[in-house]
Amino acid sequence: MGSPTESYVRLSLNEDLVRSNEQVYAPHFVSVLDPSLLGEVDVTAGIPEGGWLIVNTVMNQLDIQDIVKRKDLNIATIDATRIALDILGRNITNTIILGALVRVSHLFTIEELSDAIMMRFKGEIAGKNIKAIQQAYEETCIYEIGKDVDFFVHTKVPWQQVDLGLPGYKELDKAGVWYCDENIIQVGSDQVNTGSWGEWEILWDKDTCTDCAQCWYICPDFAIIREKGDDGLWHMAGIDIYHCKSCQNCLNICPVNAITKRMKQGPASCAAPEESGGN
Amino acid sequence: MRHPKKVEGIEMSVEPMKLFFKEIKEPTETAMIGNYAVAGGVTQTDPDVICAFPITPQTQSVEGLSDVVHQGRLKAAFVNVESELAAISYSTAAAAVGARVFTATASQGYLLMAEALPMAVGWRVPLTMMISARAFNAPNLSIWNSWEFVLTDFGWNCIVSENVQETYDAAILSVMISDKSLFPTMFVHDGFIISHSVQKLTLIPDKTVRELTPKKPRHTINTKKPGTWGGIVTPSFFMEGRKNLDEAKQPVLGIMRETFKEFGKATGRQYDLIETYNLDNSSKTAFITMGSMCGNIISWMTKNKDVGLIKVRAYRPFPYEELQKIVQEHDLEKLIILEKSDSLNNLLPPFSTSIATALYPLGTLLRSFIVGLGGRDVTQDEFDIAKKKMEAVKDMKGPLYMYLGVRETKNKILGVDM
Ligand code: SF4
Ligand code: SF4
């Protein structure tokens, strides 16, 4: 979990086509590892009709259709976070989502994927990853619209790389200088909802807390709230859920276990069978 | 030389380097990022000294090398220094006493080296340096790709790579070229685009690399023959020294060509000073550029068969005769130059200037398009519009360069009707 990151893979039997070092603007498959990005980033940009959107989520596919406002995509969901926590013991879903990708893309087989995992990891870690991938493969919920992706369709939005909408060179007051007026300060990192990043809700128990402030010192996001009491001293007052990214540092350092965690998301659900199949 | 002690309990720290820990017995296909590929290639050339200062996006190349030295795979002195100026000074001095030396940098690091870069040429040391091309910081800090290296070369050799395979090969080729020419060689890939992309490549067997890069140091320390290197001279001496270097540089392109041939024979990968694609096309027009963009253009050309591509691999010395020959042989009328650098002084930027100088006697029509600064992606949109703009060019009048893919205002791209 962290700030939004995109990465690409380009596969082709035509060497000239994979020779490009351009970023991918018209993907045929998109995997989203963190469902909170669905509303924040245009994850479906450039996917042609019939392309696949694969999401790590407990939501069902029809809800995702509503969020991304596209009905022309095939959608697959997988609760990769739960599989990761169950099998790997940590919320690392990078490999796991590949199980879902293999299930819907048929670009390579689960055996080939396992071989690749064994080249990258060793021993127990390799075994766990393979197990997690297989489970993801089996548990993927699929919602097909009845049209498959055409690899020869290329739907790059022209000049997407130029980010229209941001100031042009004629509109720069002084190149390289950003004046810090009020507006700019208000769009600083203070406004970023890092609280949406993590998979845990962090809970604080006022009665157990001894006000030692260790959590306050260790929190990397200033997400521990302290308030000045009538006695003139600062006291622990709670957790700022808008900024807490659930790193669990506070939980680990608290000497009296006054901080605990709870999984944010409930159990996964597939779209009801009578709804799938698309229209 | 001191070697760092192996720290107990610390296993391999740089995972992708593990391939280079065992002897590579046959050509091995693998995939990794450009920087680790370079670290591997350099490992295979068995350097004596590695001295560099970390800077994005060059860092993993040196990180990978620190690992192979730390783990005892490579018996080299890995020297930590306080800055790039120290790194190039140390490296030059080490090469001047006969060591095989590798260093690496980018952007501001290259600029900080500038004070000592000319002396590596002046003393004729066979040093090699990797550059992960990155913008220098003006008017903003940018860690992304531009061609800072074209700004100045002080007489270094320079070869530019398109992809991970090429930059790996360049790590080995540069050692060969430096050793044979006795001039320092820098090899460049586009920062992040290649330094941090995982791509397929084939590794060369260790034995082949050893045969390609035999160690026959031509600089040695001789206590019986003491001398002063680089001492001050009066106006009565300096010009002769410069002309001496100019003469010594003349055969370097020939040496490069021969080196590419020798390398091709040993590995099957044929390189040249300049490479060409689809030049006998209907519009008698070709793109000319270097580095990672060549791959983008080749992909784009699968649907655009009426233009060609000239890819410059040897940037310094600049192969102007070869370029003239290519343009003449294929009867090219127009060249579209793509350059990731600008000049700000009404002049063509350095790569374009080199081309314009070389083609001056032929009168070839050309325009320079400034693209991809600070990591902006260069895509089919830029190629389409550059091609279209070139169709309208009928003479060499008016401004010879323009920026492509830049916002003029919030809703308008310079020179593009939308
Ligand atoms: S989990 Fe605790 S330490 Fe981490 S961001 Fe939230 S409040 Fe801060
Ligand atoms: S570390 Fe625990 S006891 Fe100390 S202030 Fe934080 S919650 Fe309270």
mmCIF file of N, CA, C and O in Angstrom, chain B residues 176-231:
data_model
loop_
_atom_site.group_PDB
_atom_site.id
_atom_site.type_symbol
_atom_site.label_atom_id
_atom_site.label_comp_id
_atom_site.label_asym_id
_atom_site.label_seq_id
_atom_site.Cartn_x
_atom_site.Cartn_y
_atom_site.Cartn_z
ATOM 1 N N MET B 176 36.103 -2.622 -24.494
ATOM 2 C CA MET B 176 36.906 -2.938 -25.683
ATOM 3 C C MET B 176 37.339 -1.658 -26.388
ATOM 4 O O MET B 176 38.505 -1.492 -26.765
ATOM 5 N N ILE B 177 36.374 -0.744 -26.564
ATOM 6 C CA ILE B 177 36.668 0.492 -27.303
ATOM 7 C C ILE B 177 37.667 1.355 -26.529
ATOM 8 O O ILE B 177 38.621 1.887 -27.097
ATOM 9 N N SER B 178 37.471 1.465 -25.217
ATOM 10 C CA SER B 178 38.396 2.268 -24.408
ATOM 11 C C SER B 178 39.797 1.699 -24.470
ATOM 12 O O SER B 178 40.773 2.432 -24.653
ATOM 13 N N ASP B 179 39.903 0.372 -24.310
ATOM 14 C CA ASP B 179 41.222 -0.252 -24.304
ATOM 15 C C ASP B 179 41.935 -0.060 -25.639
ATOM 16 O O ASP B 179 43.135 0.188 -25.683
ATOM 17 N N LYS B 180 41.169 -0.197 -26.729
ATOM 18 C CA LYS B 180 41.804 -0.116 -28.048
ATOM 19 C C LYS B 180 42.115 1.317 -28.456
ATOM 20 O O LYS B 180 43.084 1.558 -29.156
ATOM 21 N N SER B 181 41.252 2.244 -28.055
ATOM 22 C CA SER B 181 41.442 3.623 -28.520
ATOM 23 C C SER B 181 42.244 4.455 -27.529
ATOM 24 O O SER B 181 42.720 5.529 -27.858
ATOM 25 N N LEU B 182 42.376 3.962 -26.309
ATOM 26 C CA LEU B 182 42.992 4.735 -25.229
ATOM 27 C C LEU B 182 42.323 6.098 -25.066
ATOM 28 O O LEU B 182 42.976 7.113 -24.849
ATOM 29 N N PHE B 183 41.009 6.076 -25.212
ATOM 30 C CA PHE B 183 40.204 7.233 -24.836
ATOM 31 C C PHE B 183 39.067 6.738 -23.948
ATOM 32 O O PHE B 183 38.566 5.627 -24.162
ATOM 33 N N PRO B 184 38.656 7.539 -22.973
ATOM 34 C CA PRO B 184 37.558 7.103 -22.109
ATOM 35 C C PRO B 184 36.256 7.019 -22.905
ATOM 36 O O PRO B 184 36.036 7.798 -23.820
ATOM 37 N N THR B 185 35.413 6.053 -22.533
ATOM 38 C CA THR B 185 34.164 5.837 -23.264
ATOM 39 C C THR B 185 32.997 5.880 -22.295
ATOM 40 O O THR B 185 33.023 5.213 -21.258
ATOM 41 N N MET B 186 31.991 6.679 -22.639
ATOM 42 C CA MET B 186 30.761 6.626 -21.859
ATOM 43 C C MET B 186 29.703 5.898 -22.673
ATOM 44 O O MET B 186 29.665 6.013 -23.896
ATOM 45 N N PHE B 187 28.896 5.101 -21.980
ATOM 46 C CA PHE B 187 27.772 4.480 -22.682
ATOM 47 C C PHE B 187 26.489 4.879 -21.970
ATOM 48 O O PHE B 187 26.426 4.933 -20.755
ATOM 49 N N VAL B 188 25.501 5.175 -22.793
ATOM 50 C CA VAL B 188 24.318 5.871 -22.289
ATOM 51 C C VAL B 188 23.061 5.052 -22.566
ATOM 52 O O VAL B 188 22.918 4.479 -23.638
ATOM 53 N N HIS B 189 22.187 4.982 -21.577
ATOM 54 C CA HIS B 189 20.806 4.556 -21.864
ATOM 55 C C HIS B 189 19.860 5.592 -21.261
ATOM 56 O O HIS B 189 20.245 6.358 -20.381
ATOM 57 N N ASP B 190 18.630 5.602 -21.733
ATOM 58 C CA ASP B 190 17.659 6.574 -21.238
ATOM 59 C C ASP B 190 17.240 6.207 -19.817
ATOM 60 O O ASP B 190 16.784 5.088 -19.563
ATOM 61 N N GLY B 191 17.398 7.175 -18.911
ATOM 62 C CA GLY B 191 17.103 6.943 -17.503
ATOM 63 C C GLY B 191 15.660 6.524 -17.295
ATOM 64 O O GLY B 191 14.752 7.042 -17.945
ATOM 65 N N PHE B 192 15.434 5.612 -16.395
ATOM 66 C CA PHE B 192 14.136 5.008 -16.075
ATOM 67 C C PHE B 192 13.589 4.188 -17.225
ATOM 68 O O PHE B 192 13.261 3.025 -17.053
ATOM 69 N N ILE B 193 13.506 4.779 -18.422
ATOM 70 C CA ILE B 193 12.887 4.063 -19.543
ATOM 71 C C ILE B 193 13.637 2.755 -19.776
ATOM 72 O O ILE B 193 13.029 1.708 -19.995
ATOM 73 N N ILE B 194 14.962 2.785 -19.692
ATOM 74 C CA ILE B 194 15.758 1.570 -19.852
ATOM 75 C C ILE B 194 16.390 1.151 -18.519
ATOM 76 O O ILE B 194 16.422 -0.031 -18.173
ATOM 77 N N SER B 195 16.870 2.115 -17.751
ATOM 78 C CA SER B 195 17.560 1.760 -16.503
ATOM 79 C C SER B 195 16.653 0.956 -15.577
ATOM 80 O O SER B 195 17.124 0.099 -14.844
ATOM 81 N N HIS B 196 15.349 1.231 -15.608
ATOM 82 C CA HIS B 196 14.425 0.589 -14.676
ATOM 83 C C HIS B 196 13.384 -0.302 -15.346
ATOM 84 O O HIS B 196 12.436 -0.710 -14.702
ATOM 85 N N SER B 197 13.510 -0.561 -16.648
ATOM 86 C CA SER B 197 12.550 -1.465 -17.302
ATOM 87 C C SER B 197 13.122 -2.869 -17.323
ATOM 88 O O SER B 197 14.292 -3.056 -17.658
ATOM 89 N N VAL B 198 12.272 -3.835 -17.007
ATOM 90 C CA VAL B 198 12.696 -5.233 -17.142
ATOM 91 C C VAL B 198 12.495 -5.632 -18.599
ATOM 92 O O VAL B 198 11.402 -5.510 -19.130
ATOM 93 N N GLN B 199 13.554 -6.044 -19.252
ATOM 94 C CA GLN B 199 13.443 -6.498 -20.636
ATOM 95 C C GLN B 199 14.246 -7.784 -20.809
ATOM 96 O O GLN B 199 15.130 -8.093 -20.021
ATOM 97 N N LYS B 200 13.915 -8.468 -21.869
ATOM 98 C CA LYS B 200 14.598 -9.726 -22.187
ATOM 99 C C LYS B 200 16.000 -9.414 -22.714
ATOM 100 O O LYS B 200 16.186 -8.433 -23.424
ATOM 101 N N LEU B 201 16.968 -10.235 -22.339
ATOM 102 C CA LEU B 201 18.297 -10.095 -22.925
ATOM 103 C C LEU B 201 19.020 -11.430 -22.867
ATOM 104 O O LEU B 201 18.633 -12.314 -22.114
ATOM 105 N N THR B 202 20.043 -11.555 -23.694
ATOM 106 C CA THR B 202 20.856 -12.767 -23.694
ATOM 107 C C THR B 202 22.240 -12.420 -23.178
ATOM 108 O O THR B 202 22.901 -11.525 -23.701
ATOM 109 N N LEU B 203 22.644 -13.128 -22.113
ATOM 110 C CA LEU B 203 23.956 -12.872 -21.526
ATOM 111 C C LEU B 203 25.030 -13.613 -22.310
ATOM 112 O O LEU B 203 24.797 -14.704 -22.842
ATOM 113 N N ILE B 204 26.203 -13.022 -22.354
ATOM 114 C CA ILE B 204 27.329 -13.601 -23.083
ATOM 115 C C ILE B 204 28.116 -14.487 -22.121
ATOM 116 O O ILE B 204 28.308 -14.115 -20.963
ATOM 117 N N PRO B 205 28.580 -15.644 -22.564
ATOM 118 C CA PRO B 205 29.374 -16.492 -21.662
ATOM 119 C C PRO B 205 30.605 -15.745 -21.127
ATOM 120 O O PRO B 205 31.223 -14.955 -21.844
ATOM 121 N N ASP B 206 30.960 -16.019 -19.887
ATOM 122 C CA ASP B 206 32.113 -15.358 -19.264
ATOM 123 C C ASP B 206 33.379 -15.493 -20.112
ATOM 124 O O ASP B 206 34.157 -14.555 -20.253
ATOM 125 N N LYS B 207 33.555 -16.706 -20.654
ATOM 126 C CA LYS B 207 34.776 -16.976 -21.407
ATOM 127 C C LYS B 207 34.860 -16.042 -22.616
ATOM 128 O O LYS B 207 35.917 -15.476 -22.907
ATOM 129 N N THR B 208 33.748 -15.876 -23.307
ATOM 130 C CA THR B 208 33.730 -14.988 -24.474
ATOM 131 C C THR B 208 34.062 -13.558 -24.067
ATOM 132 O O THR B 208 34.840 -12.872 -24.739
ATOM 133 N N VAL B 209 33.480 -13.103 -22.948
ATOM 134 C CA VAL B 209 33.762 -11.732 -22.505
ATOM 135 C C VAL B 209 35.247 -11.603 -22.182
ATOM 136 O O VAL B 209 35.888 -10.605 -22.535
ATOM 137 N N ARG B 210 35.793 -12.608 -21.513
ATOM 138 C CA ARG B 210 37.229 -12.546 -21.176
ATOM 139 C C ARG B 210 38.073 -12.443 -22.441
ATOM 140 O O ARG B 210 39.044 -11.693 -22.502
ATOM 141 N N GLU B 211 37.674 -13.209 -23.475
ATOM 142 C CA GLU B 211 38.442 -13.156 -24.725
ATOM 143 C C GLU B 211 38.294 -11.804 -25.424
ATOM 144 O O GLU B 211 39.233 -11.320 -26.060
ATOM 145 N N LEU B 212 37.112 -11.215 -25.295
ATOM 146 C CA LEU B 212 36.884 -9.922 -25.951
ATOM 147 C C LEU B 212 37.598 -8.783 -25.219
ATOM 148 O O LEU B 212 37.923 -7.758 -25.817
ATOM 149 N N THR B 213 37.792 -8.959 -23.916
ATOM 150 C CA THR B 213 38.362 -7.854 -23.130
ATOM 151 C C THR B 213 39.637 -8.288 -22.404
ATOM 152 O O THR B 213 39.696 -8.272 -21.178
ATOM 153 N N PRO B 214 40.658 -8.693 -23.179
ATOM 154 C CA PRO B 214 41.900 -9.129 -22.520
ATOM 155 C C PRO B 214 42.526 -7.961 -21.761
ATOM 156 O O PRO B 214 42.368 -6.810 -22.156
ATOM 157 N N LYS B 215 43.191 -8.283 -20.662
ATOM 158 C CA LYS B 215 43.806 -7.199 -19.878
ATOM 159 C C LYS B 215 45.253 -7.010 -20.290
ATOM 160 O O LYS B 215 46.114 -7.822 -19.976
ATOM 161 N N LYS B 216 45.470 -5.929 -21.042
ATOM 162 C CA LYS B 216 46.850 -5.588 -21.405
ATOM 163 C C LYS B 216 47.026 -4.112 -21.108
ATOM 164 O O LYS B 216 46.990 -3.284 -22.014
ATOM 165 N N PRO B 217 47.185 -3.772 -19.840
ATOM 166 C CA PRO B 217 47.243 -2.349 -19.499
ATOM 167 C C PRO B 217 48.376 -1.646 -20.232
ATOM 168 O O PRO B 217 49.480 -2.161 -20.308
ATOM 169 N N ARG B 218 48.054 -0.487 -20.796
ATOM 170 C CA ARG B 218 49.089 0.267 -21.501
ATOM 171 C C ARG B 218 49.592 1.428 -20.662
ATOM 172 O O ARG B 218 50.520 2.116 -21.040
ATOM 173 N N HIS B 219 48.942 1.648 -19.539
ATOM 174 C CA HIS B 219 49.500 2.595 -18.575
ATOM 175 C C HIS B 219 50.009 1.764 -17.406
ATOM 176 O O HIS B 219 49.346 0.846 -16.965
ATOM 177 N N THR B 220 51.200 2.086 -16.901
ATOM 178 C CA THR B 220 51.716 1.384 -15.725
ATOM 179 C C THR B 220 52.420 2.405 -14.835
ATOM 180 O O THR B 220 52.732 3.510 -15.270
ATOM 181 N N ILE B 221 52.665 1.997 -13.605
ATOM 182 C CA ILE B 221 53.508 2.838 -12.753
ATOM 183 C C ILE B 221 54.937 2.367 -12.943
ATOM 184 O O ILE B 221 55.218 1.179 -12.853
ATOM 185 N N ASN B 222 55.810 3.292 -13.253
ATOM 186 C CA ASN B 222 57.215 2.932 -13.378
ATOM 187 C C ASN B 222 58.025 3.897 -12.522
ATOM 188 O O ASN B 222 58.224 5.059 -12.870
ATOM 189 N N THR B 223 58.482 3.382 -11.396
ATOM 190 C CA THR B 223 59.199 4.265 -10.461
ATOM 191 C C THR B 223 60.551 4.697 -11.022
ATOM 192 O O THR B 223 61.141 5.670 -10.573
ATOM 193 N N LYS B 224 61.037 3.977 -12.048
ATOM 194 C CA LYS B 224 62.327 4.354 -12.644
ATOM 195 C C LYS B 224 62.157 5.515 -13.625
ATOM 196 O O LYS B 224 63.123 6.090 -14.100
ATOM 197 N N LYS B 225 60.895 5.745 -13.987
ATOM 198 C CA LYS B 225 60.655 6.790 -14.987
ATOM 199 C C LYS B 225 59.600 7.760 -14.459
ATOM 200 O O LYS B 225 58.458 7.767 -14.921
ATOM 201 N N PRO B 226 59.984 8.549 -13.487
ATOM 202 C CA PRO B 226 58.995 9.460 -12.888
ATOM 203 C C PRO B 226 58.616 10.585 -13.861
ATOM 204 O O PRO B 226 59.365 10.896 -14.775
ATOM 205 N N GLY B 227 57.433 11.149 -13.681
ATOM 206 C CA GLY B 227 57.011 12.249 -14.549
ATOM 207 C C GLY B 227 55.916 13.054 -13.883
ATOM 208 O O GLY B 227 55.353 12.629 -12.880
ATOM 209 N N THR B 228 55.620 14.193 -14.443
ATOM 210 C CA THR B 228 54.506 15.000 -13.954
ATOM 211 C C THR B 228 53.378 14.905 -14.967
ATOM 212 O O THR B 228 53.594 15.119 -16.151
ATOM 213 N N TRP B 229 52.197 14.551 -14.494
ATOM 214 C CA TRP B 229 51.054 14.435 -15.399
ATOM 215 C C TRP B 229 50.195 15.689 -15.284
ATOM 216 O O TRP B 229 49.759 16.066 -14.207
ATOM 217 N N GLY B 230 49.975 16.335 -16.398
ATOM 218 C CA GLY B 230 49.051 17.453 -16.408
ATOM 219 C C GLY B 230 49.593 18.716 -15.783
ATOM 220 O O GLY B 230 48.818 19.582 -15.390
ATOM 221 N N GLY B 231 50.894 18.866 -15.684
ATOM 222 C CA GLY B 231 51.482 20.078 -15.105
ATOM 223 C C GLY B 231 51.211 21.298 -15.994
ATOM 224 O O GLY B 231 50.862 21.171 -17.166
#
